[in-house]
Coordinates of C-alpha atoms in Angstrom, one line a residue:
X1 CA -21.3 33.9 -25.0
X2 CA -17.8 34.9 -26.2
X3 CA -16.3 33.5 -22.5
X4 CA -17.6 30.4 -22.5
X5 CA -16.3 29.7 -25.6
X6 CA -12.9 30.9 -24.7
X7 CA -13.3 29.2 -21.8
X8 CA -14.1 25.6 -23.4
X9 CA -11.2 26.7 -26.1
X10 CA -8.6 27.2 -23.0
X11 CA -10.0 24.2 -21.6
X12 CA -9.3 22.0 -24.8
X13 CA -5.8 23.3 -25.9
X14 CA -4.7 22.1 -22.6
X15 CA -6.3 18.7 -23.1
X16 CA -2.6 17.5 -23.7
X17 CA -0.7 19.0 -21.1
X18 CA -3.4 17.9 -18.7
X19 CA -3.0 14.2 -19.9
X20 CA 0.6 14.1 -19.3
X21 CA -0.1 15.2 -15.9
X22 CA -2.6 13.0 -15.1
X23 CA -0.1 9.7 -16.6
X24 CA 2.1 11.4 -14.1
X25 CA -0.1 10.7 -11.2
X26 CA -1.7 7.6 -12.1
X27 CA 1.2 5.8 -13.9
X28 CA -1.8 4.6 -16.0
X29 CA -2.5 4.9 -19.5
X30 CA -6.3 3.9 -18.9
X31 CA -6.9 5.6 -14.8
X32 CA -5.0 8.7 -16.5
X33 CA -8.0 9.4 -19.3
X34 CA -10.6 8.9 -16.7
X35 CA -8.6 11.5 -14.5
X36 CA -8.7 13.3 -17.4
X37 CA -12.4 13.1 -18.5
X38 CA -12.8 13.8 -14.8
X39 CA -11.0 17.3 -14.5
X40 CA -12.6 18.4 -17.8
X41 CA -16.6 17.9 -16.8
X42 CA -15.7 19.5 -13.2
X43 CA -13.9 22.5 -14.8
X44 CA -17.3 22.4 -17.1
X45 CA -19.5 22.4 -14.3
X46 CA -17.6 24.8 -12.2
X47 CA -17.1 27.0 -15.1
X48 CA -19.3 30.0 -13.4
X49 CA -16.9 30.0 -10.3
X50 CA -13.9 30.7 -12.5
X51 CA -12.5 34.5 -12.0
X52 CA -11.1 35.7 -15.0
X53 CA -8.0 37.4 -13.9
X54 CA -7.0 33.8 -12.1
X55 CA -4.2 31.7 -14.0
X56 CA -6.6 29.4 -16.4
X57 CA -3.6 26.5 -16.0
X58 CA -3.1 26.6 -12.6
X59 CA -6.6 26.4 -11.8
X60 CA -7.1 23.3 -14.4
X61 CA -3.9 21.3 -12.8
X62 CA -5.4 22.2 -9.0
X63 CA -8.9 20.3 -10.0
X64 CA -6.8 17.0 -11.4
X65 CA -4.8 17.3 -8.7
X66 CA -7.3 17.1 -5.5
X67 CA -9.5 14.9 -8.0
X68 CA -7.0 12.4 -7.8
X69 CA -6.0 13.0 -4.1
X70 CA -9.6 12.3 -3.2
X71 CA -9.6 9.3 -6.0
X72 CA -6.6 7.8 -3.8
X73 CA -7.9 8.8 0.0
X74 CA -11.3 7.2 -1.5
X75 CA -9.5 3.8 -2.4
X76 CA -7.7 3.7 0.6
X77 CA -10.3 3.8 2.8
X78 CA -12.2 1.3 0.6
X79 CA -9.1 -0.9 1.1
X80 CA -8.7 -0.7 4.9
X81 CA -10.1 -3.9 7.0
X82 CA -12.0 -3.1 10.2
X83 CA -11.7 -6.0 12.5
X84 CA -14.9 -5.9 14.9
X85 CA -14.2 -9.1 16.1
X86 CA -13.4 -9.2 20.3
X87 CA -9.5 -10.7 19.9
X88 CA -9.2 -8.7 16.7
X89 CA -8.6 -12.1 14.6
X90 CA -8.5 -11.3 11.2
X91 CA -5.9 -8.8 11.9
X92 CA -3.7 -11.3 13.5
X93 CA -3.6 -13.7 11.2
X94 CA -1.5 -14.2 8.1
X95 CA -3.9 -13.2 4.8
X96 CA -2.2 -16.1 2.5
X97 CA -1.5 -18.9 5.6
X98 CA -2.5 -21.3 3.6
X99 CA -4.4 -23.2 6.5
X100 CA -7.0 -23.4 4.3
X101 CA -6.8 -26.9 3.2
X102 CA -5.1 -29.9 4.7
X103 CA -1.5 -29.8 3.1
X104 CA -1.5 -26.4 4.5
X105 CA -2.3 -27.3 8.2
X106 CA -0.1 -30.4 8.3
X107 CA 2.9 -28.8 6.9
X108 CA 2.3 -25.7 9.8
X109 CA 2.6 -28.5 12.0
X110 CA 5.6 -29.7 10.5
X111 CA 7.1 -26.0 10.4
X112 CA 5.9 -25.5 14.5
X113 CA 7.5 -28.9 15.0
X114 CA 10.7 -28.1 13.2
X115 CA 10.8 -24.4 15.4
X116 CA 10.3 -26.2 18.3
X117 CA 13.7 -28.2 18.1
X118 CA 15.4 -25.2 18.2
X119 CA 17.4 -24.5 20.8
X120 CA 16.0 -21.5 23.1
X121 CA 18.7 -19.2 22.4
X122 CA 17.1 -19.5 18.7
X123 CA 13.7 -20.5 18.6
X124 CA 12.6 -17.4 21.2
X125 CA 14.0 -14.6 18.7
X126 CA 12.8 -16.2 15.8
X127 CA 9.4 -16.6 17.1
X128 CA 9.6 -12.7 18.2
X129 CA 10.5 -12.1 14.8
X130 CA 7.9 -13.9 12.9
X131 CA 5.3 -12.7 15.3
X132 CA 6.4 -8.8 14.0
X133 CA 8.8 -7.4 16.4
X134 CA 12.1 -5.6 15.1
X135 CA 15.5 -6.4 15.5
X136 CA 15.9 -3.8 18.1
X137 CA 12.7 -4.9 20.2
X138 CA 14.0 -8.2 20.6
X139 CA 17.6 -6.8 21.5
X140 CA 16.1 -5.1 24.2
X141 CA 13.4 -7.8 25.5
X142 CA 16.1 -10.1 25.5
X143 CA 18.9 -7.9 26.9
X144 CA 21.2 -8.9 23.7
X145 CA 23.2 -7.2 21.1
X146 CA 21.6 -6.2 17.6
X147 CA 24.1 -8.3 15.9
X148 CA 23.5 -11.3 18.1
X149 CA 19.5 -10.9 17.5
X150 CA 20.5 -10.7 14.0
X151 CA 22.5 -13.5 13.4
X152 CA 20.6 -16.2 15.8
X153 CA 17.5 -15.1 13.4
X154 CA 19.4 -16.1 10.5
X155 CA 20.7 -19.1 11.5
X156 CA 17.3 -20.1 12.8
X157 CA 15.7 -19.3 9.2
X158 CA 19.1 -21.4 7.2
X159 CA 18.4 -24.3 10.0
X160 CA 14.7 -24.1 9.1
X161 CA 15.5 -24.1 5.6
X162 CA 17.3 -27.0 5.6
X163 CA 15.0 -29.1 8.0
X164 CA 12.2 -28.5 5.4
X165 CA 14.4 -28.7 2.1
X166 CA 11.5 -31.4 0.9
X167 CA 9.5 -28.9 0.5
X168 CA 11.6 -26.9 -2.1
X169 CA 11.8 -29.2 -3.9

């Protein structure tokens, strides 16, 4: 009887301590109690695997911190998109593209139309660059100097820019 109550009185003089760490992890005021209220019912319920001679704090700060690693690896996985689809389309396109309503697919056309006037020397690193290749892939697809890649993808954007002002505005 005596250690379970010296256990629960360990466990609740480190109630602080354990919620600065958890504000640590989470960066939450709110997600940091729940860590918290978290740790505290698993130490409870593992109380009877708990070895006496084993640092008490170490042991406390271990369960917040693989509760929260498997919190995160939990919402990650709940976050990625599998793409079952044969082309793998909703992986290729753009999540906010806008071509949801008509203003959006007319002023893509506009924007396709405006690339398109680009000269080649322009337009084909750009489009590399906007369909996700680096710098450096397209210097070497191209057979051209990083700084030339660079610089045609910039003046492409400021030409684009200017071509479609109206929109700005």
């Amino acid at each position: 009887m005596k250690t379970k109550e010296s256990f629960k009185s360990r466990l609740l003089g480190l109630q602080g301590n354990l919620l600065s760490f958890a504000y640590q992890l989470t960066s939450n005021r709110e997600e940091a109690q729940d860590l918290l209220q978290d740790t505290t019912l698993k130490a409870l319920d593992n109380e009877d695997k708990y070895v006496d001679n084993v640092n008490f704090k170490g042991w406390i700060f271990t369960i917040m911190r693989n509760i929260f690693i498997n919190n995160y690896r939990q919402q990650v996985r709940q976050a990625t998109v599998v793409d079952k689809t044969e082309d793998l389309y909703h992986l290729n396109i753009s999540q906010d593209s806008g071509l949801d309503t008509p203003e959006g697919s007319v002023a893509m056309q506009e924007i396709t139309a405006a690339i398109s006037q680009f000269s080649e020397e322009y337009r084909v690193p750009f489009n590399m660059h906007v369909a996700g290749y680096k710098y450096n892939e397209i210097a070497e697809k191209l057979n051209l100097p990083l700084g030339t890649v660079k610089s045609r993808i910039f003046f492409a954007r400021k030409q684009l820019r200017e071509q479609l002002a109206a929109y700005n505005a």
